């Protein structure tokens, strides 16, 4: 899970002139809202995992 979060943070640091600011803001907002769940496996529910995978899919599509 930490690898996935690192991948999301790395995406936020990329300088991509075509990157969507809206996606980056959504990602930052989601990470802020879930900051306690990110470091605690006990708090990570199915909704958290579903949203995490959704962001990772969006990021992967952007980098291809």
mmCIF file of N, CA and C in Angstrom:
data_model
loop_
_atom_site.group_PDB
_atom_site.id
_atom_site.type_symbol
_atom_site.label_atom_id
_atom_site.label_comp_id
_atom_site.label_asym_id
_atom_site.label_seq_id
_atom_site.Cartn_x
_atom_site.Cartn_y
_atom_site.Cartn_z
ATOM 1 N N UNK A 1 0.824 -1.187 0.000
ATOM 2 C CA UNK A 1 0.000 0.000 0.000
ATOM 3 C C UNK A 1 0.872 1.256 0.000
ATOM 4 N N UNK A 2 1.962 1.226 0.745
ATOM 5 C CA UNK A 2 2.847 2.399 0.778
ATOM 6 C C UNK A 2 3.448 2.681 -0.592
ATOM 7 N N UNK A 3 3.699 1.626 -1.372
ATOM 8 C CA UNK A 3 4.221 1.808 -2.725
ATOM 9 C C UNK A 3 3.207 2.585 -3.572
ATOM 10 N N UNK A 4 1.919 2.263 -3.415
ATOM 11 C CA UNK A 4 0.878 2.949 -4.163
ATOM 12 C C UNK A 4 0.784 4.420 -3.776
ATOM 13 N N UNK A 5 0.864 4.692 -2.483
ATOM 14 C CA UNK A 5 0.821 6.078 -2.022
ATOM 15 C C UNK A 5 2.042 6.834 -2.531
ATOM 16 N N UNK A 6 3.210 6.188 -2.511
ATOM 17 C CA UNK A 6 4.418 6.833 -3.037
ATOM 18 C C UNK A 6 4.249 7.147 -4.516
ATOM 19 N N UNK A 7 3.646 6.245 -5.260
ATOM 20 C CA UNK A 7 3.415 6.477 -6.675
ATOM 21 C C UNK A 7 2.507 7.696 -6.879
ATOM 22 N N UNK A 8 1.498 7.848 -6.030
ATOM 23 C CA UNK A 8 0.607 8.999 -6.134
ATOM 24 C C UNK A 8 1.345 10.292 -5.794
ATOM 25 N N UNK A 9 2.177 10.257 -4.770
ATOM 26 C CA UNK A 9 2.945 11.449 -4.388
ATOM 27 C C UNK A 9 3.942 11.806 -5.494
ATOM 28 N N UNK A 10 4.597 10.798 -6.059
ATOM 29 C CA UNK A 10 5.531 11.050 -7.161
ATOM 30 C C UNK A 10 4.817 11.700 -8.337
ATOM 31 N N UNK A 11 3.590 11.269 -8.614
ATOM 32 C CA UNK A 11 2.816 11.848 -9.709
ATOM 33 C C UNK A 11 2.575 13.332 -9.464
ATOM 34 N N UNK A 12 2.287 13.694 -8.229
ATOM 35 C CA UNK A 12 2.027 15.095 -7.905
ATOM 36 C C UNK A 12 3.258 15.964 -8.126
ATOM 37 N N UNK A 13 4.455 15.381 -8.035
ATOM 38 C CA UNK A 13 5.683 16.141 -8.207
ATOM 39 C C UNK A 13 6.143 16.226 -9.656
ATOM 40 N N UNK A 14 5.516 15.453 -10.545
ATOM 41 C CA UNK A 14 5.917 15.485 -11.946
ATOM 42 C C UNK A 14 5.577 16.833 -12.564
ATOM 43 N N UNK A 15 6.460 17.290 -13.402
ATOM 44 C CA UNK A 15 6.178 18.511 -14.150
ATOM 45 C C UNK A 15 5.689 18.075 -15.519
ATOM 46 N N UNK A 16 4.404 18.149 -15.713
ATOM 47 C CA UNK A 16 3.764 17.712 -16.944
ATOM 48 C C UNK A 16 2.848 18.833 -17.415
ATOM 49 N N UNK A 17 3.205 19.515 -18.503
ATOM 50 C CA UNK A 17 2.393 20.647 -18.958
ATOM 51 C C UNK A 17 0.971 20.245 -19.343
ATOM 52 N N UNK A 18 0.756 18.964 -19.612
ATOM 53 C CA UNK A 18 -0.588 18.517 -19.989
ATOM 54 C C UNK A 18 -1.343 17.914 -18.813
ATOM 55 N N UNK A 19 -0.709 17.868 -17.654
ATOM 56 C CA UNK A 19 -1.350 17.270 -16.483
ATOM 57 C C UNK A 19 -2.558 18.094 -16.054
ATOM 58 N N UNK A 20 -3.572 17.403 -15.624
ATOM 59 C CA UNK A 20 -4.798 18.047 -15.179
ATOM 60 C C UNK A 20 -4.642 18.557 -13.748
ATOM 61 N N UNK A 21 -4.769 19.865 -13.571
ATOM 62 C CA UNK A 21 -4.708 20.423 -12.219
ATOM 63 C C UNK A 21 -5.873 19.907 -11.385
ATOM 64 N N UNK A 22 -7.000 19.677 -12.044
ATOM 65 C CA UNK A 22 -8.177 19.183 -11.330
ATOM 66 C C UNK A 22 -7.903 17.798 -10.735
ATOM 67 N N UNK A 23 -7.247 16.935 -11.510
ATOM 68 C CA UNK A 23 -6.903 15.609 -11.000
ATOM 69 C C UNK A 23 -5.916 15.714 -9.841
ATOM 70 N N UNK A 24 -4.929 16.575 -9.978
ATOM 71 C CA UNK A 24 -3.949 16.738 -8.905
ATOM 72 C C UNK A 24 -4.617 17.257 -7.627
ATOM 73 N N UNK A 25 -5.520 18.228 -7.770
ATOM 74 C CA UNK A 25 -6.222 18.753 -6.593
ATOM 75 C C UNK A 25 -7.129 17.693 -5.970
ATOM 76 N N UNK A 26 -7.780 16.912 -6.817
ATOM 77 C CA UNK A 26 -8.624 15.832 -6.297
ATOM 78 C C UNK A 26 -7.790 14.823 -5.534
ATOM 79 N N UNK A 27 -6.641 14.502 -6.079
ATOM 80 C CA UNK A 27 -5.741 13.543 -5.443
ATOM 81 C C UNK A 27 -5.244 14.070 -4.102
ATOM 82 N N UNK A 28 -4.812 15.323 -4.070
ATOM 83 C CA UNK A 28 -4.359 15.922 -2.805
ATOM 84 C C UNK A 28 -5.477 15.959 -1.782
ATOM 85 N N UNK A 29 -6.666 16.313 -2.215
ATOM 86 C CA UNK A 29 -7.810 16.380 -1.319
ATOM 87 C C UNK A 29 -8.123 14.994 -0.755
ATOM 88 N N UNK A 30 -8.103 13.992 -1.618
ATOM 89 C CA UNK A 30 -8.381 12.621 -1.173
ATOM 90 C C UNK A 30 -7.329 12.159 -0.169
ATOM 91 N N UNK A 31 -6.053 12.464 -0.467
ATOM 92 C CA UNK A 31 -4.980 12.055 0.449
ATOM 93 C C UNK A 31 -5.145 12.750 1.800
ATOM 94 N N UNK A 32 -5.531 14.020 1.797
ATOM 95 C CA UNK A 32 -5.731 14.739 3.048
ATOM 96 C C UNK A 32 -6.888 14.119 3.840
ATOM 97 N N UNK A 33 -7.995 13.850 3.146
ATOM 98 C CA UNK A 33 -9.158 13.266 3.808
ATOM 99 C C UNK A 33 -8.876 11.878 4.370
ATOM 100 N N UNK A 34 -7.956 11.174 3.764
ATOM 101 C CA UNK A 34 -7.658 9.792 4.166
ATOM 102 C C UNK A 34 -6.291 9.654 4.832
ATOM 103 N N UNK A 35 -5.740 10.747 5.334
ATOM 104 C CA UNK A 35 -4.381 10.727 5.885
ATOM 105 C C UNK A 35 -4.220 9.719 7.016
ATOM 106 N N UNK A 36 -5.250 9.460 7.793
ATOM 107 C CA UNK A 36 -5.140 8.493 8.884
ATOM 108 C C UNK A 36 -5.232 7.063 8.367
ATOM 109 N N UNK A 37 -5.989 6.862 7.304
ATOM 110 C CA UNK A 37 -6.129 5.524 6.727
ATOM 111 C C UNK A 37 -4.874 5.100 5.976
ATOM 112 N N UNK A 38 -4.157 6.058 5.408
ATOM 113 C CA UNK A 38 -2.982 5.746 4.593
ATOM 114 C C UNK A 38 -1.943 4.972 5.394
ATOM 115 N N UNK A 39 -1.744 5.326 6.639
ATOM 116 C CA UNK A 39 -0.717 4.681 7.455
ATOM 117 C C UNK A 39 -1.240 3.570 8.354
ATOM 118 N N UNK A 40 -2.533 3.293 8.306
ATOM 119 C CA UNK A 40 -3.097 2.281 9.203
ATOM 120 C C UNK A 40 -3.913 1.260 8.418
ATOM 121 N N UNK A 41 -3.375 0.056 8.301
ATOM 122 C CA UNK A 41 -4.093 -1.000 7.569
ATOM 123 C C UNK A 41 -5.430 -1.326 8.231
ATOM 124 N N UNK A 42 -5.532 -1.160 9.528
ATOM 125 C CA UNK A 42 -6.775 -1.466 10.227
ATOM 126 C C UNK A 42 -7.909 -0.534 9.799
ATOM 127 N N UNK A 43 -7.583 0.681 9.383
ATOM 128 C CA UNK A 43 -8.603 1.650 8.992
ATOM 129 C C UNK A 43 -8.949 1.587 7.499
ATOM 130 N N UNK A 44 -8.177 0.844 6.719
ATOM 131 C CA UNK A 44 -8.389 0.794 5.274
ATOM 132 C C UNK A 44 -9.533 -0.154 4.946
ATOM 133 N N UNK A 45 -10.635 0.423 4.496
ATOM 134 C CA UNK A 45 -11.800 -0.366 4.143
ATOM 135 C C UNK A 45 -11.879 -0.557 2.624
ATOM 136 N N UNK A 46 -12.927 -1.229 2.177
ATOM 137 C CA UNK A 46 -13.080 -1.493 0.743
ATOM 138 C C UNK A 46 -13.209 -0.201 -0.060
ATOM 139 N N UNK A 47 -13.895 0.803 0.480
ATOM 140 C CA UNK A 47 -14.056 2.089 -0.215
ATOM 141 C C UNK A 47 -12.694 2.750 -0.428
ATOM 142 N N UNK A 48 -11.868 2.741 0.606
ATOM 143 C CA UNK A 48 -10.526 3.319 0.519
ATOM 144 C C UNK A 48 -9.722 2.633 -0.587
ATOM 145 N N UNK A 49 -9.738 1.299 -0.593
ATOM 146 C CA UNK A 49 -8.973 0.547 -1.588
ATOM 147 C C UNK A 49 -9.497 0.788 -2.998
ATOM 148 N N UNK A 50 -10.810 0.870 -3.154
ATOM 149 C CA UNK A 50 -11.420 1.129 -4.448
ATOM 150 C C UNK A 50 -10.995 2.500 -4.977
ATOM 151 N N UNK A 51 -11.043 3.521 -4.113
ATOM 152 C CA UNK A 51 -10.644 4.867 -4.515
ATOM 153 C C UNK A 51 -9.155 4.925 -4.840
ATOM 154 N N UNK A 52 -8.329 4.259 -4.049
ATOM 155 C CA UNK A 52 -6.890 4.224 -4.292
ATOM 156 C C UNK A 52 -6.600 3.622 -5.664
ATOM 157 N N UNK A 53 -7.224 2.488 -5.960
ATOM 158 C CA UNK A 53 -7.008 1.856 -7.265
ATOM 159 C C UNK A 53 -7.511 2.740 -8.404
ATOM 160 N N UNK A 54 -8.594 3.455 -8.180
ATOM 161 C CA UNK A 54 -9.104 4.378 -9.195
ATOM 162 C C UNK A 54 -8.103 5.468 -9.528
ATOM 163 N N UNK A 55 -7.512 6.086 -8.502
ATOM 164 C CA UNK A 55 -6.495 7.114 -8.740
ATOM 165 C C UNK A 55 -5.271 6.526 -9.436
ATOM 166 N N UNK A 56 -4.863 5.339 -9.019
ATOM 167 C CA UNK A 56 -3.694 4.723 -9.650
ATOM 168 C C UNK A 56 -3.950 4.446 -11.129
ATOM 169 N N UNK A 57 -5.157 4.020 -11.476
ATOM 170 C CA UNK A 57 -5.491 3.792 -12.888
ATOM 171 C C UNK A 57 -5.454 5.092 -13.671
ATOM 172 N N UNK A 58 -5.981 6.163 -13.093
ATOM 173 C CA UNK A 58 -5.948 7.467 -13.771
ATOM 174 C C UNK A 58 -4.515 7.947 -13.983
ATOM 175 N N UNK A 59 -3.686 7.783 -12.960
ATOM 176 C CA UNK A 59 -2.289 8.210 -13.048
ATOM 177 C C UNK A 59 -1.551 7.387 -14.106
ATOM 178 N N UNK A 60 -1.791 6.095 -14.119
ATOM 179 C CA UNK A 60 -1.120 5.219 -15.087
ATOM 180 C C UNK A 60 -1.505 5.603 -16.508
ATOM 181 N N UNK A 61 -2.763 5.901 -16.741
ATOM 182 C CA UNK A 61 -3.215 6.311 -18.077
ATOM 183 C C UNK A 61 -2.553 7.618 -18.493
ATOM 184 N N UNK A 62 -2.352 8.520 -17.540
ATOM 185 C CA UNK A 62 -1.735 9.820 -17.847
ATOM 186 C C UNK A 62 -0.274 9.655 -18.227
ATOM 187 N N UNK A 63 0.396 8.688 -17.654
ATOM 188 C CA UNK A 63 1.841 8.560 -17.879
ATOM 189 C C UNK A 63 2.182 7.719 -19.092
ATOM 190 N N UNK A 64 1.185 7.162 -19.762
ATOM 191 C CA UNK A 64 1.460 6.338 -20.944
ATOM 192 C C UNK A 64 1.514 7.222 -22.176
#
